[in-house]
mmCIF file of C-alpha atoms and ligand atoms in Angstrom:
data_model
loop_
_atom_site.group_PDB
_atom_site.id
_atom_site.type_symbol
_atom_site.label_atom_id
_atom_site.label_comp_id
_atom_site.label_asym_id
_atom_site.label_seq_id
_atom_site.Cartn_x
_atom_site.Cartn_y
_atom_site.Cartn_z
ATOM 1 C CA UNK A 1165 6.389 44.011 -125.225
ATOM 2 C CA UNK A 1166 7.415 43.669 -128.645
ATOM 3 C CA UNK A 1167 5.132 44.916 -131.491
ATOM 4 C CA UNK A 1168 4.313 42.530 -133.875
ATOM 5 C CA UNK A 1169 5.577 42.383 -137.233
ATOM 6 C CA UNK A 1170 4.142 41.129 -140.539
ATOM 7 C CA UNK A 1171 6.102 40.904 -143.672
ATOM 8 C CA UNK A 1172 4.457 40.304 -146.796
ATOM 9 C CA UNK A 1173 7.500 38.706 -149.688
ATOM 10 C CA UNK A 1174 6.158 39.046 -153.119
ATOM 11 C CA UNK A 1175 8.918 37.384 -154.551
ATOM 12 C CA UNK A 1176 9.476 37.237 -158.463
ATOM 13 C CA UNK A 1177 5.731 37.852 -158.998
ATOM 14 C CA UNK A 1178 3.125 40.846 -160.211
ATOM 15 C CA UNK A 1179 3.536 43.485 -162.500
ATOM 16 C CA UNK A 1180 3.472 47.042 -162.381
ATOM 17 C CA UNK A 1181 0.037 47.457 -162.661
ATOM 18 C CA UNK A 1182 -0.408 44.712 -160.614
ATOM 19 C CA UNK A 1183 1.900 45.637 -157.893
ATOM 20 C CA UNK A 1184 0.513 49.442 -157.940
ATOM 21 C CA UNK A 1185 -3.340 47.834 -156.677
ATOM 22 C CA UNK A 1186 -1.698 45.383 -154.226
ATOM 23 C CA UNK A 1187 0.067 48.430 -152.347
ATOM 24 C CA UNK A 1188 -3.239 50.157 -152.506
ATOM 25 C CA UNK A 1189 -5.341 47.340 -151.351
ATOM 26 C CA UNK A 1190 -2.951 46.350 -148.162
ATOM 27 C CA UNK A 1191 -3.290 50.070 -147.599
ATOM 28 C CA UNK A 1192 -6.754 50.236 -147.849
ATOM 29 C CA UNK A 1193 -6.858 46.915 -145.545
ATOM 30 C CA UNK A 1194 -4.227 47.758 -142.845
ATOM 31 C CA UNK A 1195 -6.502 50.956 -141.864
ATOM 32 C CA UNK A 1196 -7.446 50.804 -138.335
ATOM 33 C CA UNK A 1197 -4.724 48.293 -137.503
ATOM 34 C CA UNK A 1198 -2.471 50.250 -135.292
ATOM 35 C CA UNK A 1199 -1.026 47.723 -133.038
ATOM 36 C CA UNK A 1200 0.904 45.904 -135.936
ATOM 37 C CA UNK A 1201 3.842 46.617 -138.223
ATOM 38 C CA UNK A 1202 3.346 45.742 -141.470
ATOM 39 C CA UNK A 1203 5.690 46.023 -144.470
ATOM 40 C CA UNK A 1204 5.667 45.340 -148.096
ATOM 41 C CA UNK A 1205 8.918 43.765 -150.126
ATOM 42 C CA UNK A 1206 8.111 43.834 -153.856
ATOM 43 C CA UNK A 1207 10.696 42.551 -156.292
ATOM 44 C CA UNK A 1208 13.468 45.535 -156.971
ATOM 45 C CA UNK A 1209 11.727 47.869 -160.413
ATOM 46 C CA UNK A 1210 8.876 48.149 -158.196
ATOM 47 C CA UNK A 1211 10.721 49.502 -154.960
ATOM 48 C CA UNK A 1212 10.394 52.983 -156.679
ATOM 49 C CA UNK A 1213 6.841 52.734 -156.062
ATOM 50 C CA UNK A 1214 7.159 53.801 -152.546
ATOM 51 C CA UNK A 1215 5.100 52.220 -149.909
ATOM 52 C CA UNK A 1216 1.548 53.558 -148.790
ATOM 53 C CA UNK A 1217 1.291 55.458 -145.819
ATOM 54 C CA UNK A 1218 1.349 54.165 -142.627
ATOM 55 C CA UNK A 1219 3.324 50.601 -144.259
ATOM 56 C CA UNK A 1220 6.595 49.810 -144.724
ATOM 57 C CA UNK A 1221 9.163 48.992 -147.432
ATOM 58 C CA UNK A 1222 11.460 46.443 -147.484
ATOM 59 C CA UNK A 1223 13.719 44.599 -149.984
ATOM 60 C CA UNK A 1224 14.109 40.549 -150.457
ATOM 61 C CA UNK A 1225 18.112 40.445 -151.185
ATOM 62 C CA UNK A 1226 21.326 42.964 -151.470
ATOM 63 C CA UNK A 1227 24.649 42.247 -152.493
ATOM 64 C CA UNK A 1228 27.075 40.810 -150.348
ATOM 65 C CA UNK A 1229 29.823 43.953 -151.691
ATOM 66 C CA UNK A 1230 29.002 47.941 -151.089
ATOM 67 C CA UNK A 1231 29.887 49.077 -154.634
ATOM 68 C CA UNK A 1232 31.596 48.181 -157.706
ATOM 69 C CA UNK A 1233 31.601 45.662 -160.878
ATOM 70 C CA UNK A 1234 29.078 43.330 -159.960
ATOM 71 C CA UNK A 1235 26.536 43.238 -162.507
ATOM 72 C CA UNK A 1236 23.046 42.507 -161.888
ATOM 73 C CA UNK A 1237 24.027 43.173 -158.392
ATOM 74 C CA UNK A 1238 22.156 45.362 -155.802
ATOM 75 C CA UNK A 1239 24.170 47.546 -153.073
ATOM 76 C CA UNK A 1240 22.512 48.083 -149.766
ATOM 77 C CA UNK A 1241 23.033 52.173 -150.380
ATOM 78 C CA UNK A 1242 20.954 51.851 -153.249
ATOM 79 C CA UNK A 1243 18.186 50.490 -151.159
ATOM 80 C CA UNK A 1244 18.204 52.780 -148.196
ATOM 81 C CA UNK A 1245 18.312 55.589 -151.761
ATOM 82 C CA UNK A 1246 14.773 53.952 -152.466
ATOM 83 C CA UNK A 1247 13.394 54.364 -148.444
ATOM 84 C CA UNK A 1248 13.817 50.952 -147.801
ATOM 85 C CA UNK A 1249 14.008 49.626 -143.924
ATOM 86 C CA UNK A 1250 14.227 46.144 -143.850
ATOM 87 C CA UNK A 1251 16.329 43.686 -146.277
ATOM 88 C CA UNK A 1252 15.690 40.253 -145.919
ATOM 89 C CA UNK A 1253 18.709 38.260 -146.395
ATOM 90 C CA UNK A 1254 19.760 34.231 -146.517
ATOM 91 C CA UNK A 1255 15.824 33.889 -147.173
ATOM 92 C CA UNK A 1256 16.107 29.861 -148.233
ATOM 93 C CA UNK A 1257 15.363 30.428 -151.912
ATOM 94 C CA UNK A 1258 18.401 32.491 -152.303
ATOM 95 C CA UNK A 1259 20.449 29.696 -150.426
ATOM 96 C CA UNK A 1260 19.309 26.782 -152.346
ATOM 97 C CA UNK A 1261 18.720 28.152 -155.864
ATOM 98 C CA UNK A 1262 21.551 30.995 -155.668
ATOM 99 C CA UNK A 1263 24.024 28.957 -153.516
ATOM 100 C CA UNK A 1264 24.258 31.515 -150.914
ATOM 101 C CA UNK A 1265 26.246 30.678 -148.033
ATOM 102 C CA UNK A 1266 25.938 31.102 -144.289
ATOM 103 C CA UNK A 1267 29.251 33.569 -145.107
ATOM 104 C CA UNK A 1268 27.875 35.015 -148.027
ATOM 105 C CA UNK A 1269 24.663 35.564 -145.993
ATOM 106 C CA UNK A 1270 26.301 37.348 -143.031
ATOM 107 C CA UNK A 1271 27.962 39.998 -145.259
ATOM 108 C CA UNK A 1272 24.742 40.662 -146.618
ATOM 109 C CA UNK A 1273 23.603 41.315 -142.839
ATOM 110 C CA UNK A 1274 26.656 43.269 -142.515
ATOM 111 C CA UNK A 1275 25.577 45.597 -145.286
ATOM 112 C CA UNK A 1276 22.516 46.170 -144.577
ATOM 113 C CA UNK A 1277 23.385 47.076 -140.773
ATOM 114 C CA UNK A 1278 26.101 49.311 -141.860
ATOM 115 C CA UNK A 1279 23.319 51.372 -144.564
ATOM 116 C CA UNK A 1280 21.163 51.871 -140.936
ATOM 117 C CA UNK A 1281 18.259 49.677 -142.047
ATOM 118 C CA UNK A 1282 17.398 46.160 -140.640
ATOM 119 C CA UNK A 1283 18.117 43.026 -141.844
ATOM 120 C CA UNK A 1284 15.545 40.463 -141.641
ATOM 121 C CA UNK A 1285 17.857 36.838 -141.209
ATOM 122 C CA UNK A 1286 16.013 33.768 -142.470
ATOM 123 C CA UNK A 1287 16.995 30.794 -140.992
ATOM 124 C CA UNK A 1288 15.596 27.121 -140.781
ATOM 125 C CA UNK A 1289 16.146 23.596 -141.863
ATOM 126 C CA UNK A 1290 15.358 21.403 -144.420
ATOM 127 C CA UNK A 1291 12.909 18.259 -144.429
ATOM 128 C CA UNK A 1292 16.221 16.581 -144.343
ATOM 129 C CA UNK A 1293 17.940 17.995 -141.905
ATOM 130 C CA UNK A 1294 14.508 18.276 -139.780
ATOM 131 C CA UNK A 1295 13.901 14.160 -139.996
ATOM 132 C CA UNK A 1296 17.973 13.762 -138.990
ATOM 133 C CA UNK A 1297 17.740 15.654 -136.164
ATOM 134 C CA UNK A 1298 19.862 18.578 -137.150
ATOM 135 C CA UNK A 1299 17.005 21.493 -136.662
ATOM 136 C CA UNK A 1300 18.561 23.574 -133.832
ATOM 137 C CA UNK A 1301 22.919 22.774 -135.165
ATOM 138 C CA UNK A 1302 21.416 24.543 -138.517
ATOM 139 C CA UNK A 1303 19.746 27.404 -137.284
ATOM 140 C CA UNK A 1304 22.776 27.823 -134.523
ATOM 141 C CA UNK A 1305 25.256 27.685 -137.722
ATOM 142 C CA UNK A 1306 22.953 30.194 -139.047
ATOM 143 C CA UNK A 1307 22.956 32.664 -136.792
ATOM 144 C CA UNK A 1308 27.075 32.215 -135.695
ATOM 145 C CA UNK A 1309 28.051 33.167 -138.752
ATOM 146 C CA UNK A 1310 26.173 36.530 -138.471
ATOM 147 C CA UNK A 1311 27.901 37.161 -134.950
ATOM 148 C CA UNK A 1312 31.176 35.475 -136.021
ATOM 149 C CA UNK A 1313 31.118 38.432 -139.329
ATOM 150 C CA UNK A 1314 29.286 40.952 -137.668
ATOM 151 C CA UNK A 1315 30.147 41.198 -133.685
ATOM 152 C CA UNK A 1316 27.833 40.231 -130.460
ATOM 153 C CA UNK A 1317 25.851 43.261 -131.569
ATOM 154 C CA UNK A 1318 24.688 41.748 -134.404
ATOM 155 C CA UNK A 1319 20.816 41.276 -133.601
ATOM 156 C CA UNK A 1320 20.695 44.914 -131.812
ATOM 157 C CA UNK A 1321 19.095 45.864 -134.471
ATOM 158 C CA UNK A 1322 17.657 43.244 -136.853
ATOM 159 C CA UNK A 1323 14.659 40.605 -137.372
ATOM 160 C CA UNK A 1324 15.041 36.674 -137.470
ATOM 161 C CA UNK A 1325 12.927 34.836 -139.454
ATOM 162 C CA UNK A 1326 12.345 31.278 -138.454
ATOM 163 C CA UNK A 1327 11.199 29.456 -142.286
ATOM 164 C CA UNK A 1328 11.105 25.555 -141.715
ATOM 165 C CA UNK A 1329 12.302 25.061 -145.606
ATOM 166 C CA UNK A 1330 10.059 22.111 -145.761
ATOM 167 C CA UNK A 1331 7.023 24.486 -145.148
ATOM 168 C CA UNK A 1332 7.842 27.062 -147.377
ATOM 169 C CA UNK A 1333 5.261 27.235 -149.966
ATOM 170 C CA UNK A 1334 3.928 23.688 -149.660
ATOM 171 C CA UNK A 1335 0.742 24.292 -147.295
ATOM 172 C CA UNK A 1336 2.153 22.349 -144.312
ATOM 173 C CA UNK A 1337 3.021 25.336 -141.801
ATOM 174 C CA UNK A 1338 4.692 24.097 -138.589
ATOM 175 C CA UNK A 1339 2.558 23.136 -135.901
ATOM 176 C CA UNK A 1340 2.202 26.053 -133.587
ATOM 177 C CA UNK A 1341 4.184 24.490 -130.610
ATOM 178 C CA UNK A 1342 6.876 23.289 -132.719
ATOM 179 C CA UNK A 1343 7.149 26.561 -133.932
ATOM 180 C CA UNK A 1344 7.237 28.016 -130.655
ATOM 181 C CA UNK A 1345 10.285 25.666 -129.315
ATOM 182 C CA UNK A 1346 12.137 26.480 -132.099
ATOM 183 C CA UNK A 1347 11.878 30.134 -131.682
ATOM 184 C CA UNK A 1348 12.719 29.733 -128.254
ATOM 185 C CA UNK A 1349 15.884 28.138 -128.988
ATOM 186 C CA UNK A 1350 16.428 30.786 -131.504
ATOM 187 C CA UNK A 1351 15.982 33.411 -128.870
ATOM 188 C CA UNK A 1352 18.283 31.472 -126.296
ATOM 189 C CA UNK A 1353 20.750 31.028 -128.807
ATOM 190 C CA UNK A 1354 21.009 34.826 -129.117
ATOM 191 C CA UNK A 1355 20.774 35.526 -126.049
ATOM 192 C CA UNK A 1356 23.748 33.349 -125.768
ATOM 193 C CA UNK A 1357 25.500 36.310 -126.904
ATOM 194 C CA UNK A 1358 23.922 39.040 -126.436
ATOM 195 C CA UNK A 1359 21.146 38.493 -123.634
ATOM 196 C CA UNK A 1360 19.792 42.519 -123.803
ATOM 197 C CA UNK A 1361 18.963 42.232 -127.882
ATOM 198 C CA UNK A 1362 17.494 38.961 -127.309
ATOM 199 C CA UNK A 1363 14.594 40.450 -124.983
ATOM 200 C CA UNK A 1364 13.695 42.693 -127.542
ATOM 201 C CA UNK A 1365 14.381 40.650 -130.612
ATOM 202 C CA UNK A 1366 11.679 40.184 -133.255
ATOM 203 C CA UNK A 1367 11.257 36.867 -134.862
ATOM 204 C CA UNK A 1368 8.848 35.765 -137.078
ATOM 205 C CA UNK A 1369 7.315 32.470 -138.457
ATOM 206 C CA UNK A 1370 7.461 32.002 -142.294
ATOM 207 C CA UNK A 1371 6.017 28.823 -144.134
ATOM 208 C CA UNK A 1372 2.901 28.728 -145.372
ATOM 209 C CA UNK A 1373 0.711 31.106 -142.870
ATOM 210 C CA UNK A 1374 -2.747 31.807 -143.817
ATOM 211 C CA UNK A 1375 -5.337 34.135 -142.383
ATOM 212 C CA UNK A 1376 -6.480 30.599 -141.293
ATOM 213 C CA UNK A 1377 -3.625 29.231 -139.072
ATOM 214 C CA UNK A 1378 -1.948 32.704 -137.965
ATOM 215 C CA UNK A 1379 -3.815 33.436 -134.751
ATOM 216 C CA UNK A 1380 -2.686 30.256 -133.159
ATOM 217 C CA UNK A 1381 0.722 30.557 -134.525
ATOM 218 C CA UNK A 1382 0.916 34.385 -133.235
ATOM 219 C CA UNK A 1383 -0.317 33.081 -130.036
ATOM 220 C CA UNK A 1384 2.884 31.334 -128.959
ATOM 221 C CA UNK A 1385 4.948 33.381 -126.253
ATOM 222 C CA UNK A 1386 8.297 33.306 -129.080
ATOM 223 C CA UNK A 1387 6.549 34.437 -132.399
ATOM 224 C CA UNK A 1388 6.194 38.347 -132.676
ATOM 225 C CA UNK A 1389 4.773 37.885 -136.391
ATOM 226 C CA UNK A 1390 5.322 36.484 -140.056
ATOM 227 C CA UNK A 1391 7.059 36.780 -142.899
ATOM 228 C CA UNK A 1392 4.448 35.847 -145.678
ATOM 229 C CA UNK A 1393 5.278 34.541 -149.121
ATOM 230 C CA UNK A 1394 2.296 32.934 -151.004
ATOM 231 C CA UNK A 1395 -0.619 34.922 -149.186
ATOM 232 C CA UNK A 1396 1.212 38.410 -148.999
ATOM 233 C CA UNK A 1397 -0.308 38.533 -153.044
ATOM 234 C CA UNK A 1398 -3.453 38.675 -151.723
ATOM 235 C CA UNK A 1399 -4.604 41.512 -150.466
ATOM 236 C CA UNK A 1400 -7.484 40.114 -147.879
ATOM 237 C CA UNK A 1401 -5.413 37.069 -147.208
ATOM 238 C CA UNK A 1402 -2.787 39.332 -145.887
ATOM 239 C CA UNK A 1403 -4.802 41.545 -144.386
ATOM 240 C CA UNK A 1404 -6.336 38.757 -142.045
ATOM 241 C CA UNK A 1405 -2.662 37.615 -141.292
ATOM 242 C CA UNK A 1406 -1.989 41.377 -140.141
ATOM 243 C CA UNK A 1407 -5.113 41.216 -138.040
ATOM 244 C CA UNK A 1408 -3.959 38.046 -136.205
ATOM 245 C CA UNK A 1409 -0.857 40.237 -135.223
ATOM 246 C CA UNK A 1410 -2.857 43.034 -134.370
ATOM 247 C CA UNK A 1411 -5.034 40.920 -132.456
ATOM 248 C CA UNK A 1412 -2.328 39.622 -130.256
ATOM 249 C CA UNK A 1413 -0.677 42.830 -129.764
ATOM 250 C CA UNK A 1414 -4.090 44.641 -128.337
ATOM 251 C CA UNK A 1415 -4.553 41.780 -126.248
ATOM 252 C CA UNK A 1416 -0.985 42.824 -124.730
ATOM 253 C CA UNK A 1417 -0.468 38.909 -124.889
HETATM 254 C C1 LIG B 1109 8.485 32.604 -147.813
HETATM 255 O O1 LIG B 1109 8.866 32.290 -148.938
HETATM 256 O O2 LIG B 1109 9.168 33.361 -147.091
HETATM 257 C C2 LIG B 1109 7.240 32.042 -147.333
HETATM 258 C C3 LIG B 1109 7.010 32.054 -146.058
HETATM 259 O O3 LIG B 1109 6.413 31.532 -148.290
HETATM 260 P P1 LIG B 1109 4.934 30.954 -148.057
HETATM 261 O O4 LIG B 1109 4.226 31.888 -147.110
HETATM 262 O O5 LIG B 1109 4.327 30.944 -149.406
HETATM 263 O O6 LIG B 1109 5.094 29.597 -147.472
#
């Protein structure tokens, strides 16, 4: 069985102060929830804050190079320096407001791997590409490129993360079976390559999951957790999302 995994994305949000009593609330919250993983990825000044006990740390982007004269830029040895485990990478903001590439993406992946910490691959479509039919060609495009740059290894040791981009942030989260086909494709479509990982792969919904609507989406066979954006800021919000995981992993379901 694969343990469920919640990711809460802060995003460019909170201040110090701020950030400091969210990582002691979820802390204070997650107590007694020992079926689920959770983990925290606050924007980069706030990494050196460290993650509570028992929760764990993760980063929302890397660079794309290991070292060297790229300014502003963040090497994947630098996070793994501030206990990081997970990176999430190609997360759809960073591809439509940064231009990131599915290339660009995969090297990303690649760096993270090679630093021994996991990368967390967003993938999904746009509203666009979701009314023309092209759902499963994107997210297939998505994940080649990680194989194609990384080898049929590549999800040994990492997370998907399915994010519909039309549900990101907008209320509208995928209906729960929908969901579910889609991260059964996703899973086929790695297993494609690499049947073994795919058993064992984690992949997550993102796209607007509340304490509300994540039991049902948890329920579905495919999703083993979330990656939260909007309700990771709040504390009990979150919490009940990591409860819904908890929930399902108890059950053994
Ligand atoms: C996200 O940005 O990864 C996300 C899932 O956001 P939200 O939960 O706010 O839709």
């Amino acid at each position: 069985m694969r343990r469920p995994l919640v990711m809460g994305n802060w995003k460019m949000n909170g201040r110090l102060e701020s950030a400091r009593a969210l990582l002691a609330a979820v802390a204070a919250g997650a107590k007694g929830l020992a079926s689920v993983e959770i983990v925290v990825c606050p924007p980069y000044p706030f990494l050196s804050l460290g993650a509570p006990q028992g929760i764990g740390l993760g980063a929302q982007n890397v660079a794309a190079q290991a070292e060297g004269a790229y300014t502003g830029e963040v090497s994947a040895a630098m996070l793994k320096d501030m206990a990081c485990q997970f990176v999430i990478v190609g997360h759809s903001e960073r591809r439509t407001l940064f231009g990131e590439t599915n290339t660009a993406v995969a090297e990303k992946f690649a760096q993270v791997q090679a630093q021994g910490m996991i990368p967390v691959l967003c993938v999904g479509e746009t509203a666009d590409e979701r009314d023309r039919g092209l759902t499963e060609k994107v997210i297939e495009e998505q994940i080649k490129a990680v194989v194609t740059a990384v080898g049929p290894a590549a999800f040994n040791r990492a997370v998907i993360a399915y994010e519909p981009v039309w549900a990101i942030g907008t209320g509208r989260a995928a209906a729960p079976a929908d969901a579910q086909a889609v991260h059964h494709f996703i899973r086929s479509t790695v297993a494609r390559t690499a049947a073994g990982a795919a058993a064992s792969l984690r992949i997550l919904y993102g796209g607007s999951v509340k304490a509300q609507n994540a039991p049902e989406l948890f329920a579905q066979a495919d999703i083993d957790g979330g990656l939260i954006g909007g309700a990771a800021l709040n504390a009990q919000e979150f919490i009940g999302i990591c409860r819904a995981a908890d929930t399902k992993a108890s059950k053994g379901s």
